[in-house]
mmCIF file with all atom_site columns, C-alpha atoms in Angstrom:
data_model
loop_
_atom_site.group_PDB
_atom_site.id
_atom_site.type_symbol
_atom_site.label_atom_id
_atom_site.label_alt_id
_atom_site.label_comp_id
_atom_site.label_asym_id
_atom_site.label_entity_id
_atom_site.label_seq_id
_atom_site.pdbx_PDB_ins_code
_atom_site.Cartn_x
_atom_site.Cartn_y
_atom_site.Cartn_z
_atom_site.occupancy
_atom_site.B_iso_or_equiv
_atom_site.pdbx_formal_charge
_atom_site.auth_seq_id
_atom_site.auth_comp_id
_atom_site.auth_asym_id
_atom_site.auth_atom_id
_atom_site.pdbx_PDB_model_num
ATOM 1  C CA . MET A 1 1  ? 57.857 96.576  61.754 1.00 0.00 ? 1  MET A CA 1
ATOM 2  C CA . LYS A 1 2  ? 58.669 93.648  64.177 1.00 0.00 ? 2  LYS A CA 1
ATOM 3  C CA . SER A 1 3  ? 60.372 94.759  67.424 1.00 0.00 ? 3  SER A CA 1
ATOM 4  C CA . THR A 1 4  ? 63.574 93.539  66.539 1.00 0.00 ? 4  THR A CA 1
ATOM 5  C CA . ALA A 1 5  ? 64.273 96.383  63.335 1.00 0.00 ? 5  ALA A CA 1
ATOM 6  C CA . ARG A 1 6  ? 62.828 99.303  65.320 1.00 0.00 ? 6  ARG A CA 1
ATOM 7  C CA . ILE A 1 7  ? 64.588 99.185  68.234 1.00 0.00 ? 7  ILE A CA 1
ATOM 8  C CA . LYS A 1 8  ? 67.859 99.075  65.281 1.00 0.00 ? 8  LYS A CA 1
ATOM 9  C CA . GLU A 1 9  ? 66.146 102.008 64.322 1.00 0.00 ? 9  GLU A CA 1
ATOM 10 C CA . TRP A 1 10 ? 65.524 103.688 67.589 1.00 0.00 ? 10 TRP A CA 1
ATOM 11 C CA . ARG A 1 11 ? 68.877 102.779 68.701 1.00 0.00 ? 11 ARG A CA 1
ATOM 12 C CA . GLU A 1 12 ? 70.171 105.098 65.666 1.00 0.00 ? 12 GLU A CA 1
ATOM 13 C CA . ARG A 1 13 ? 67.965 108.329 66.305 1.00 0.00 ? 13 ARG A CA 1
ATOM 14 C CA . SER A 1 14 ? 70.360 111.056 68.628 1.00 0.00 ? 14 SER A CA 1
ATOM 15 C CA . ALA A 1 15 ? 68.284 111.454 71.804 1.00 0.00 ? 15 ALA A CA 1
ATOM 16 C CA . GLU A 1 16 ? 65.777 114.491 71.650 1.00 0.00 ? 16 GLU A CA 1
ATOM 17 C CA . SER A 1 17 ? 64.581 112.291 68.654 1.00 0.00 ? 17 SER A CA 1
ATOM 18 C CA . LEU A 1 18 ? 63.671 109.460 70.878 1.00 0.00 ? 18 LEU A CA 1
ATOM 19 C CA . GLU A 1 19 ? 62.206 112.030 73.999 1.00 0.00 ? 19 GLU A CA 1
ATOM 20 C CA . ASN A 1 20 ? 59.191 113.030 71.434 1.00 0.00 ? 20 ASN A CA 1
ATOM 21 C CA . LEU A 1 21 ? 58.889 110.172 70.197 1.00 0.00 ? 21 LEU A CA 1
ATOM 22 C CA . LEU A 1 22 ? 58.751 108.650 74.026 1.00 0.00 ? 22 LEU A CA 1
ATOM 23 C CA . LYS A 1 23 ? 56.484 111.930 74.623 1.00 0.00 ? 23 LYS A CA 1
ATOM 24 C CA . ALA A 1 24 ? 54.284 111.034 71.598 1.00 0.00 ? 24 ALA A CA 1
ATOM 25 C CA . PHE A 1 25 ? 53.658 106.874 72.836 1.00 0.00 ? 25 PHE A CA 1
ATOM 26 C CA . LYS A 1 26 ? 52.399 108.162 75.916 1.00 0.00 ? 26 LYS A CA 1
ATOM 27 C CA . GLU A 1 27 ? 49.879 110.407 75.146 1.00 0.00 ? 27 GLU A CA 1
ATOM 28 C CA . LYS A 1 28 ? 49.051 107.407 72.931 1.00 0.00 ? 28 LYS A CA 1
ATOM 29 C CA . LEU A 1 29 ? 48.808 104.760 75.754 1.00 0.00 ? 29 LEU A CA 1
ATOM 30 C CA . GLN A 1 30 ? 47.514 108.285 78.187 1.00 0.00 ? 30 GLN A CA 1
ATOM 31 C CA . SER A 1 31 ? 44.247 107.693 75.325 1.00 0.00 ? 31 SER A CA 1
ATOM 32 C CA . LEU A 1 32 ? 44.056 103.712 74.165 1.00 0.00 ? 32 LEU A CA 1
ATOM 33 C CA . ARG A 1 33 ? 43.699 103.724 79.016 1.00 0.00 ? 33 ARG A CA 1
ATOM 34 C CA . PHE A 1 34 ? 40.152 106.372 78.813 1.00 0.00 ? 34 PHE A CA 1
ATOM 35 C CA . LEU A 1 35 ? 39.205 103.686 75.564 1.00 0.00 ? 35 LEU A CA 1
ATOM 36 C CA . ALA A 1 36 ? 39.471 100.359 78.186 1.00 0.00 ? 36 ALA A CA 1
ATOM 37 C CA . ALA A 1 37 ? 37.711 102.888 81.039 1.00 0.00 ? 37 ALA A CA 1
ATOM 38 C CA . GLN A 1 38 ? 34.971 103.413 78.414 1.00 0.00 ? 38 GLN A CA 1
ATOM 39 C CA . GLY A 1 39 ? 34.849 99.385  76.928 1.00 0.00 ? 39 GLY A CA 1
ATOM 40 C CA . LYS A 1 40 ? 35.026 101.295 73.562 1.00 0.00 ? 40 LYS A CA 1
ATOM 41 C CA . LEU A 1 41 ? 39.147 99.447  73.397 1.00 0.00 ? 41 LEU A CA 1
ATOM 42 C CA . LYS A 1 42 ? 38.859 96.477  70.382 1.00 0.00 ? 42 LYS A CA 1
ATOM 43 C CA . ASN A 1 43 ? 42.312 95.775  70.974 1.00 0.00 ? 43 ASN A CA 1
ATOM 44 C CA . VAL A 1 44 ? 43.689 96.014  74.341 1.00 0.00 ? 44 VAL A CA 1
ATOM 45 C CA . ARG A 1 45 ? 46.476 94.103  73.422 1.00 0.00 ? 45 ARG A CA 1
ATOM 46 C CA . GLU A 1 46 ? 47.704 97.024  71.955 1.00 0.00 ? 46 GLU A CA 1
ATOM 47 C CA . LEU A 1 47 ? 48.411 98.501  75.490 1.00 0.00 ? 47 LEU A CA 1
ATOM 48 C CA . ARG A 1 48 ? 50.157 96.125  76.333 1.00 0.00 ? 48 ARG A CA 1
ATOM 49 C CA . THR A 1 49 ? 52.806 96.971  73.466 1.00 0.00 ? 49 THR A CA 1
ATOM 50 C CA . ILE A 1 50 ? 52.277 100.838 73.683 1.00 0.00 ? 50 ILE A CA 1
ATOM 51 C CA . LYS A 1 51 ? 53.533 99.578  77.631 1.00 0.00 ? 51 LYS A CA 1
ATOM 52 C CA . GLN A 1 52 ? 56.854 97.861  76.400 1.00 0.00 ? 52 GLN A CA 1
ATOM 53 C CA . ASP A 1 53 ? 57.718 100.307 73.735 1.00 0.00 ? 53 ASP A CA 1
ATOM 54 C CA . VAL A 1 54 ? 57.013 103.238 75.629 1.00 0.00 ? 54 VAL A CA 1
ATOM 55 C CA . ALA A 1 55 ? 60.022 100.530 78.290 1.00 0.00 ? 55 ALA A CA 1
ATOM 56 C CA . ARG A 1 56 ? 61.921 100.150 75.709 1.00 0.00 ? 56 ARG A CA 1
ATOM 57 C CA . LEU A 1 57 ? 62.247 103.679 74.516 1.00 0.00 ? 57 LEU A CA 1
ATOM 58 C CA . GLU A 1 58 ? 63.026 105.302 78.425 1.00 0.00 ? 58 GLU A CA 1
ATOM 59 C CA . THR A 1 59 ? 65.706 101.874 78.488 1.00 0.00 ? 59 THR A CA 1
ATOM 60 C CA . ILE A 1 60 ? 67.704 103.482 74.991 1.00 0.00 ? 60 ILE A CA 1
ATOM 61 C CA . ILE A 1 61 ? 67.397 106.784 76.377 1.00 0.00 ? 61 ILE A CA 1
ATOM 62 C CA . LYS A 1 62 ? 68.876 106.010 79.789 1.00 0.00 ? 62 LYS A CA 1
ATOM 63 C CA . GLN A 1 63 ? 71.683 104.697 77.460 1.00 0.00 ? 63 GLN A CA 1
ATOM 64 C CA . LYS A 1 64 ? 72.204 107.185 75.724 1.00 0.00 ? 64 LYS A CA 1
ATOM 65 C CA . LYS A 1 65 ? 72.146 109.543 78.302 1.00 0.00 ? 65 LYS A CA 1
ATOM 66 C CA . ASP A 1 66 ? 75.795 107.250 79.556 1.00 0.00 ? 66 ASP A CA 1
#
């Protein structure tokens, strides 16, 4: 799924749903960081995309709260 389609989908979700999704992304990011530190991570680019998604989600959540 392209990022623009994901962002549109996220904007339609409720704030509570976005909070749960953000929590899941942060957990995934933590596990990827552990794998990277151990040298077992095959796709290093995935770290970057997860971090970008976390930032996008935080932005959308903040906009919904305002």
